[in-house]
Amino acid sequence: MCGIVGYIGYREAWPIIIKGLHRLEYRGYDSAGVALMNGGLNIYKKAGKVSELEDFTQGVNLGGHMGMGHTRWATHGAPSDRNSHPHTSGDDNLAIIHNGIIENYSSLKETLISRGHTFKSDTDTEVLIHLIQDIQEQTSVDLREAVRIALNEVIGAYAIVIMSKDEPDQLIAARKGSPMVLGVGKNEYFVASDASPIIEYTKNVIYLNDNEIAYIKRDELLIKSIDNIVQTPYIQELELKLEMLEKGGYDHFMLKEIYEQPRSIKDCMRGRIYPSEGQVQLGGIKEYAEKLKNIDRIVIVACGTSWHAGLVAEYLIEECARIPVEVEYASEFRYRNPIISEKDIVIAISQSGETADTMAAIEIAKQKGATIFGVCNVVGASIPRASHAGVYTHAGPEIGVASTKAFTAQVTVLTLMAIYMAQQRGTITQSKLVHLLTELDNIPNLIEKCLLSNEHIQEIAEKFKDSRNFLFLGRGSGFPVALEGALKLKEISYIHAEGYPAAEMKHGPIALIDEEMPVVVIATQNSSYEKVISNIQEVKARKGIVIAIVTEGDTEVTQMADYTIEIPEADEMFLPLLATIPLQLLSYHIAVMRGCNVDQPRNLAKSVTVE
Ligand code: M6R
């Protein structure tokens, strides 16, 4: 949830850390702080964004070749200067930055207070650094050993970096359940929550594993397990490119990412579809091809937008491969003793690959013997590593907190999976396969066409930017699209919005409809077209304002609706990929017109690594 970055080497540390914190700000922006080794262990921290920390440190001598920085998404303790990281030990000799939650912090804190420790913040993190100090005082072990002992005492998730006034040539980093990557340079090392702060300095990285501690000097790296066993690091080359992390002329990352979708979907399909042969090849799950022929059920676990992609998959897999699918919020699944067996395949969907609830759901499903397929965007993240098999979405880094291109890439991968399963099970004819794959291959071009409606959507946004509520309706796979449209609008514009199956409206939400209620309806020409028309009439009869997403050339809905946005005609299976685009643009423009921070909406963070 928080972002961490550290540097040790021959360069000036401050600029590397500050630039890194800006890149990591998508992970949290409640406060920012830096510890620098510069004639002592100096700490600068401030509530608010990284830019506020920069203002705060104007005129200060920020030299030094070793340091660490943190950008926070608050869990324990309100966003404030004193709760900002880095936190220090009681004697101010040690400093720590932390991403994650120390679950037993309360009992540890009580013990430490009884031993005379006093605390300056409300955070769980401060307890950990006091614990390390306490262990050193009680046992006279060195810092490395004290950190190791402390980590064996804490329960919870962490990625931490520690600096000591007495050891000005060493960073100590460790992880359990929160991501951490080490950048390997010549006489320098970097440490960060993801590779974005590292990319312009080195391509060589080591992904730290759970329960590993790295002792880092500028010319020496030692990795040990928390059981004190030396580990052999695996250095890999980053595929990330710097331009992927920049706005590239767009006003916001979200807009850039919306416009990237023709490319990201192409990347996602590359090497996986063979339209003329009617073939899908998914190397990541091919060793389970036989199992797929015989399974009775698939369970999908995910959160937020990824859960919406799961709902789309339910339609696709049941339709194509005739396998019953259940879609669960990972956060519910993990706490309700789910009925899962070795016969089941559990698909875990996650952009970040780090979502704590989805990780926990995977662990439970694994314990019960299920096979786990991961559908993730971030290569090498915890979820793909915890899965037995999987398919990456290859959408490239998504920086905007509101998910856009990651969603359509997830839907694309899940479409490929549905077709692949149908292929294995013989539930689809060869001619249908050729037809579907030929259409799928053309989807990036159709998305280009959807994007041409941008100005028209901007005009509609202008009319509704001051609305207080919105309703989104859809049927079939249009229902998850409605849910996703509502989520996008509420998370970036703070307008209350609900997504509903269109036919369910009459069972309650219809009471909300009056002449001020905009109702966005997915009303494309597919199997539920006539039914959706009836739902539109029900809205109009109550004076609601209808904004309809229609198929190009539509006349019937166009006559009834107040506003229409056209999308190109395509097979019904691909409706979610196309109908989502105008909803993303509508939310984007409304949020911009309301003066909201589109890329960093309040209270949110990109990867939710706490439960
Ligand atoms: O990284 P994940 O896909 O696991 O994240 C799941 C949700 O936290 C995420 O989709 C969230 O709902 C986004 N803010 C949606 O835009």
PDB file of N, CA and C in Angstrom, residues 274-279 281 430 433-434 437:
ATOM      1  N   TYR A 274      -4.501 -17.520 -33.257  1.00  0.00           N
ATOM      2  CA  TYR A 274      -4.249 -17.879 -34.658  1.00  0.00           C
ATOM      3  C   TYR A 274      -5.617 -17.965 -35.341  1.00  0.00           C
ATOM      4  N   PRO A 275      -6.138 -16.799 -35.769  1.00  0.00           N
ATOM      5  CA  PRO A 275      -7.533 -16.746 -36.226  1.00  0.00           C
ATOM      6  C   PRO A 275      -7.832 -17.691 -37.386  1.00  0.00           C
ATOM      7  N   SER A 276      -6.949 -17.725 -38.393  1.00  0.00           N
ATOM      8  CA  SER A 276      -7.313 -18.531 -39.560  1.00  0.00           C
ATOM      9  C   SER A 276      -7.348 -20.021 -39.216  1.00  0.00           C
ATOM     10  N   GLU A 277      -6.566 -20.413 -38.217  1.00  0.00           N
ATOM     11  CA  GLU A 277      -6.589 -21.829 -37.807  1.00  0.00           C
ATOM     12  C   GLU A 277      -7.627 -22.094 -36.708  1.00  0.00           C
ATOM     13  N   GLY A 278      -8.238 -21.030 -36.204  1.00  0.00           N
ATOM     14  CA  GLY A 278      -9.194 -21.196 -35.106  1.00  0.00           C
ATOM     15  C   GLY A 278      -8.520 -21.750 -33.868  1.00  0.00           C
ATOM     16  N   GLN A 279      -7.340 -21.226 -33.522  1.00  0.00           N
ATOM     17  CA  GLN A 279      -6.532 -21.773 -32.423  1.00  0.00           C
ATOM     18  C   GLN A 279      -6.154 -20.693 -31.412  1.00  0.00           C
ATOM     19  N   GLN A 281      -3.468 -20.377 -28.178  1.00  0.00           N
ATOM     20  CA  GLN A 281      -2.412 -21.083 -27.448  1.00  0.00           C
ATOM     21  C   GLN A 281      -2.060 -20.276 -26.206  1.00  0.00           C
ATOM     22  N   GLN A 430     -15.431 -25.561 -35.011  1.00  0.00           N
ATOM     23  CA  GLN A 430     -14.241 -24.958 -35.598  1.00  0.00           C
ATOM     24  C   GLN A 430     -14.599 -23.654 -36.306  1.00  0.00           C
ATOM     25  N   LEU A 433     -14.995 -20.971 -33.840  1.00  0.00           N
ATOM     26  CA  LEU A 433     -13.683 -20.543 -33.334  1.00  0.00           C
ATOM     27  C   LEU A 433     -13.025 -19.564 -34.298  1.00  0.00           C
ATOM     28  N   VAL A 434     -13.058 -19.908 -35.572  1.00  0.00           N
ATOM     29  CA  VAL A 434     -12.440 -19.030 -36.583  1.00  0.00           C
ATOM     30  C   VAL A 434     -13.149 -17.677 -36.561  1.00  0.00           C
ATOM     31  N   LEU A 437     -12.251 -15.699 -33.248  1.00  0.00           N
ATOM     32  CA  LEU A 437     -10.869 -15.222 -33.186  1.00  0.00           C
ATOM     33  C   LEU A 437     -10.600 -14.152 -34.237  1.00  0.00           C
TER      34      LEU A 437
END
